[in-house]
XYZ file of C-alpha atoms in Angstrom:
360
model
C -23.149 13.994 -8.465
C -20.207 13.273 -6.176
C -16.813 12.009 -7.305
C -15.209 8.781 -6.222
C -13.821 8.319 -2.737
C -10.161 9.266 -2.287
C -7.571 8.584 0.376
C -7.819 12.196 1.453
C -11.535 12.378 2.160
C -12.604 12.704 5.770
C -14.180 9.708 7.489
C -16.282 9.304 10.615
C -15.006 6.270 12.527
C -17.257 5.637 15.527
C -16.766 8.781 17.605
C -13.610 9.896 15.783
C -13.450 12.344 12.895
C -10.546 11.213 10.698
C -9.040 13.899 8.423
C -8.086 11.268 5.821
C -8.458 7.546 5.154
C -4.794 6.609 5.622
C -4.136 4.234 8.542
C -0.666 3.498 9.928
C -0.635 -0.285 10.273
C 0.753 -1.983 13.393
C 4.439 -2.890 13.067
C 6.741 -4.522 15.613
C 9.776 -2.322 16.320
C 11.317 -4.044 19.383
C 12.282 -0.853 21.201
C 10.506 -1.031 24.557
C 12.492 -0.393 27.731
C 13.209 -3.004 30.409
C 9.987 -4.279 31.897
C 8.263 -3.834 28.511
C 7.691 -0.123 29.168
C 6.958 2.450 26.473
C 9.696 5.061 26.025
C 10.098 8.770 25.198
C 11.426 7.741 21.768
C 8.176 5.882 21.110
C 6.275 9.093 21.865
C 8.353 10.943 19.256
C 8.015 8.111 16.697
C 4.231 7.995 16.822
C 3.819 11.771 17.104
C 5.932 12.195 13.944
C 3.280 10.154 12.094
C 0.189 11.804 13.595
C -1.021 13.131 10.230
C -2.311 9.610 9.531
C -6.073 9.382 9.811
C -5.475 6.700 12.436
C -2.358 5.150 13.985
C -2.420 1.547 15.188
C 0.522 0.777 17.453
C 2.867 -2.164 17.362
C 1.470 -5.229 19.103
C 1.187 -4.749 22.873
C 1.128 -7.917 24.978
C -1.763 -8.397 27.434
C 0.295 -10.561 29.818
C 3.797 -11.943 30.262
C 2.818 -15.295 28.751
C 1.309 -13.363 25.844
C 4.641 -11.739 24.909
C 5.933 -13.004 21.577
C 9.144 -11.084 20.885
C 11.850 -9.462 23.014
C 11.619 -5.695 23.316
C 7.877 -5.439 22.770
C 5.776 -3.216 25.035
C 3.186 -4.451 27.511
C -0.021 -2.980 28.847
C -0.962 -5.095 31.841
C 0.448 -3.185 34.841
C 0.034 0.313 36.255
C 3.640 1.013 35.227
C 2.825 0.121 31.636
C -0.156 2.481 31.663
C 1.972 5.333 33.013
C 4.641 4.729 30.360
C 2.104 4.910 27.526
C 0.445 8.171 28.607
C 3.211 10.400 27.177
C 2.870 8.503 23.874
C -0.866 9.060 23.523
C -0.493 12.650 24.769
C 2.153 13.357 22.108
C -0.016 11.941 19.320
C -3.073 13.890 20.475
C -1.049 17.092 20.862
C 0.008 16.685 17.228
C -3.632 16.261 16.208
C -3.637 12.490 15.764
C -5.725 9.512 16.814
C -4.223 6.251 18.102
C -5.424 2.700 18.809
C -3.347 0.121 20.690
C -3.027 -3.247 19.007
C -3.418 -5.995 21.609
C -1.307 -8.977 20.584
C -1.165 -12.302 22.438
C 1.557 -14.360 20.795
C 0.257 -17.719 21.971
C 2.620 -20.426 20.729
C 4.830 -17.875 18.916
C 7.052 -17.202 21.911
C 9.947 -18.749 23.814
C 10.932 -19.370 27.456
C 14.118 -17.346 26.869
C 11.912 -14.310 26.216
C 9.332 -14.689 28.990
C 10.625 -17.328 31.410
C 7.388 -19.235 30.727
C 6.353 -22.055 28.441
C 4.194 -20.606 25.657
C 0.529 -21.573 25.539
C -1.722 -22.346 22.610
C -4.935 -24.107 21.677
C -3.003 -27.367 21.201
C 0.483 -28.755 21.810
C 1.622 -28.020 18.253
C 4.735 -25.943 17.644
C 4.795 -23.036 15.233
C 6.847 -23.432 12.064
C 10.275 -21.810 11.950
C 12.434 -19.919 14.421
C 11.139 -17.375 16.916
C 13.034 -14.332 18.154
C 14.693 -14.562 21.580
C 17.066 -12.273 23.490
C 19.986 -14.453 22.314
C 18.928 -14.835 18.692
C 16.574 -17.045 16.663
C 15.524 -20.330 18.261
C 13.221 -23.107 17.015
C 9.656 -22.490 18.133
C 8.957 -24.639 21.202
C 5.960 -26.899 21.658
C 3.379 -24.857 23.584
C 1.331 -26.089 26.495
C -2.245 -26.717 25.394
C -4.619 -24.513 27.377
C -7.043 -26.380 29.611
C -10.706 -25.758 28.844
C -11.042 -23.762 32.066
C -8.088 -21.506 31.098
C -9.323 -20.453 27.663
C -11.868 -17.831 28.853
C -9.169 -16.232 31.013
C -6.958 -15.730 27.957
C -9.909 -14.269 26.053
C -10.564 -11.848 28.936
C -6.929 -10.729 28.931
C -7.658 -8.690 25.797
C -10.469 -6.900 27.625
C -8.384 -6.212 30.720
C -5.645 -4.699 28.554
C -8.251 -2.682 26.640
C -9.346 -1.082 29.922
C -5.762 -0.138 30.653
C -5.359 1.197 27.119
C -8.251 3.608 27.667
C -6.698 4.602 31.011
C -3.457 5.289 29.122
C -5.253 7.656 26.734
C -5.736 5.457 23.673
C -8.752 6.166 21.486
C -9.455 2.458 21.140
C -7.887 -0.965 20.613
C -7.395 -3.396 17.756
C -7.311 -7.090 18.701
C -4.608 -8.898 16.742
C -6.537 -11.783 15.233
C -4.105 -12.238 12.331
C -0.682 -13.551 11.340
C -0.544 -16.791 13.307
C -0.825 -15.380 16.842
C -3.227 -16.662 19.507
C -6.609 -15.704 18.007
C -5.368 -16.873 14.605
C -4.195 -20.142 16.171
C -7.710 -20.862 17.416
C -9.108 -20.136 13.927
C -6.556 -22.490 12.380
C -7.272 -26.065 11.359
C -3.728 -27.316 12.080
C -2.677 -25.275 15.147
C -6.032 -25.994 16.810
C -6.610 -29.739 17.179
C -9.032 -29.400 20.077
C -12.111 -31.604 20.270
C -13.967 -29.482 22.836
C -16.111 -26.372 22.289
C -13.114 -24.348 21.023
C -12.001 -26.703 18.235
C -13.226 -28.761 15.310
C -16.118 -27.248 13.353
C -16.101 -23.613 12.264
C -18.595 -22.581 14.939
C -16.153 -23.809 17.584
C -12.961 -22.445 16.007
C -14.354 -18.895 15.863
C -15.517 -19.007 19.488
C -12.293 -17.717 21.055
C -12.164 -14.712 18.720
C -15.802 -13.866 19.393
C -15.366 -14.200 23.173
C -12.268 -11.978 23.139
C -14.149 -9.318 21.159
C -17.284 -9.598 23.309
C -15.279 -9.190 26.514
C -13.488 -6.161 25.081
C -16.757 -4.583 23.964
C -18.120 -5.084 27.481
C -14.995 -3.454 28.909
C -14.611 -0.335 26.742
C -17.527 -0.230 24.288
C -17.948 -1.440 20.726
C -17.000 1.901 19.193
C -13.501 1.620 20.640
C -13.004 -2.043 19.698
C -11.636 -3.408 16.406
C -9.984 -6.595 15.129
C -7.355 -7.416 12.490
C -7.637 -10.614 10.427
C -5.524 -12.397 7.792
C -7.914 -14.733 5.943
C -6.064 -17.725 4.544
C -2.718 -16.466 5.854
C -0.012 -19.041 6.582
C 2.154 -17.107 9.047
C 4.111 -19.277 11.491
C 2.764 -22.378 9.755
C -0.960 -21.902 10.418
C -3.389 -23.351 7.919
C -7.092 -22.616 7.566
C -9.657 -24.800 5.851
C -12.783 -23.349 4.231
C -11.533 -19.771 4.362
C -14.631 -18.002 2.946
C -16.915 -20.014 5.241
C -14.668 -19.564 8.287
C -14.389 -15.800 7.962
C -17.965 -15.391 6.779
C -19.119 -17.100 9.979
C -16.757 -15.016 12.104
C -17.895 -11.731 10.567
C -21.542 -12.761 10.960
C -20.939 -13.229 14.694
C -18.962 -9.994 14.993
C -21.717 -8.097 13.159
C -23.750 -8.350 16.369
C -21.397 -5.707 17.742
C -21.111 -2.236 16.272
C -17.308 -2.433 16.152
C -15.096 0.489 15.187
C -13.770 -1.528 12.235
C -12.504 -4.825 10.883
C -8.951 -4.683 9.456
C -8.201 -7.214 6.683
C -4.857 -8.142 5.145
C -4.539 -9.142 1.487
C -3.760 -12.753 2.362
C -6.542 -14.361 0.295
C -7.720 -14.093 -3.294
C -9.310 -10.761 -4.150
C -12.651 -12.470 -4.801
C -12.682 -13.845 -1.237
C -11.756 -10.480 0.270
C -14.391 -8.620 -1.741
C -16.945 -11.176 -0.529
C -15.927 -10.484 3.063
C -16.247 -6.734 2.414
C -19.813 -7.331 1.267
C -20.507 -9.537 4.282
C -19.243 -6.980 6.812
C -21.775 -4.201 7.514
C -19.390 -1.848 9.304
C -16.212 0.090 8.603
C -13.480 -1.852 6.810
C -9.756 -1.107 6.898
C -7.902 -2.868 4.087
C -4.173 -3.493 3.960
C -3.509 -4.141 0.275
C -0.189 -5.893 0.941
C 0.868 -9.065 2.707
C 2.908 -8.200 5.839
C 6.623 -8.596 5.061
C 5.670 -9.704 1.546
C 7.592 -8.658 -1.576
C 5.284 -5.754 -2.452
C 4.472 -2.789 -0.223
C 1.140 -1.001 -0.188
C 1.134 1.983 -2.543
C -1.229 4.668 -3.823
C -2.413 2.559 -6.771
C -3.329 -0.394 -4.539
C -5.023 1.963 -2.088
C -7.148 3.544 -4.808
C -8.095 0.118 -6.141
C -9.328 -1.053 -2.743
C -11.260 2.143 -2.106
C -12.992 1.399 -5.387
C -13.716 -2.160 -4.200
C -15.469 -0.869 -1.093
C -12.829 -0.452 1.609
C -13.380 2.603 3.817
C -9.794 3.072 5.020
C -6.417 1.841 3.751
C -3.543 0.836 6.012
C 0.107 1.258 5.092
C 2.885 -0.511 6.977
C 6.507 -0.294 5.827
C 5.890 2.914 3.834
C 5.336 4.702 7.168
C 8.748 3.682 8.547
C 10.891 5.947 6.360
C 8.122 8.446 5.624
C 6.705 10.080 8.750
C 4.938 12.486 6.354
C 3.517 9.660 4.216
C 0.074 11.257 3.929
C 1.538 14.415 2.403
C 3.775 12.420 0.050
C 0.794 10.404 -1.170
C -1.345 13.529 -1.510
C 1.184 15.459 -3.585
C 2.871 12.614 -5.466
C 6.232 13.085 -3.764
C 8.672 10.150 -3.813
C 8.269 7.571 -1.048
C 11.644 7.036 0.633
C 12.972 3.478 1.090
C 13.324 2.008 4.564
C 16.256 0.017 5.933
C 15.221 -3.520 6.995
C 18.406 -3.845 9.079
C 16.955 -1.285 11.515
C 13.465 -2.795 11.899
C 14.166 -4.462 15.254
C 17.707 -3.439 16.178
C 16.749 -0.998 18.946
C 17.916 2.566 19.362
C 16.792 5.653 17.485
C 18.641 4.971 14.212
C 16.137 3.892 11.573
C 13.398 4.857 14.004
C 13.444 8.606 14.623
C 16.027 9.481 11.974
C 13.829 9.453 8.847
C 13.014 13.056 7.903
C 9.983 14.609 6.276
C 10.462 15.376 2.577
C 13.198 17.943 2.055
C 12.050 20.531 -0.468
C 14.785 22.271 -2.453
C 15.365 25.880 -1.428
């Protein structure tokens, strides 16, 4: 008779052998170089955290119009690919595995950041202020994509996935959560379209499915994953019929043998457990709401492993704890992070958090 699953059991994820079930969640850090290039500091940052079973990078934009925030890295030119290779090499040298998160901001962007009017499913502005190089600004009204343009935006995920593999990534995670472009198409208030990409559930999930299908065609299902935030209200998105919406989406995605689906705890536990049962493949669960009041911890991780999750992602806990896996394994204290350094640039609050210092 075997014992219950723990965070520190090995796990076979597609073609990858993970030494534990701890995933470093994607987190924006705003430290790319001019031209949205990855930097030597980013190589150190991710390599410091390579004991995670899997690292998922900060969101990487698939195009200039897809850039949401200043200082985020891109992966749509040869220069971007070259800048990321030292990052993936450093992680692999330290024994880690790393996926790139592909993030198209859609309407959550600003002309001051990109020089372009943001695009979205409909001409409906996001709620709140967006980040720009000169400070927070009200989210602008995006340009609604023409019907003929929508497939091109879906394919941009696949084109970036190809470049990610060229740059040495083990796979990609499509950012389908938190109010960005895929999430906007799923939404019932950001997506007011009356064509084949809006209205009923079967139409609202179409963009997500096409983006995944194109990526699978480009790099294979085993290197393709997606992150979702069922019922999340980030940037003012709303979703009607959440269990039905995500049940339909997962049923479509089940046609592909994806590396994993990554869920955030943005809906009631009953809904999330139902989605776990509906999804036949590997499930990564983030037991906290991004930027919410409570961070993911060992107790929440153990609970979700018991509820059927295969892997557990931790976000903010990884910022100040590059050795988070060891701290969780041995019950060492988890150091606090400094929110003032999340996006400020530079190495302070980025590379300056040490591993646990044992007393002599």
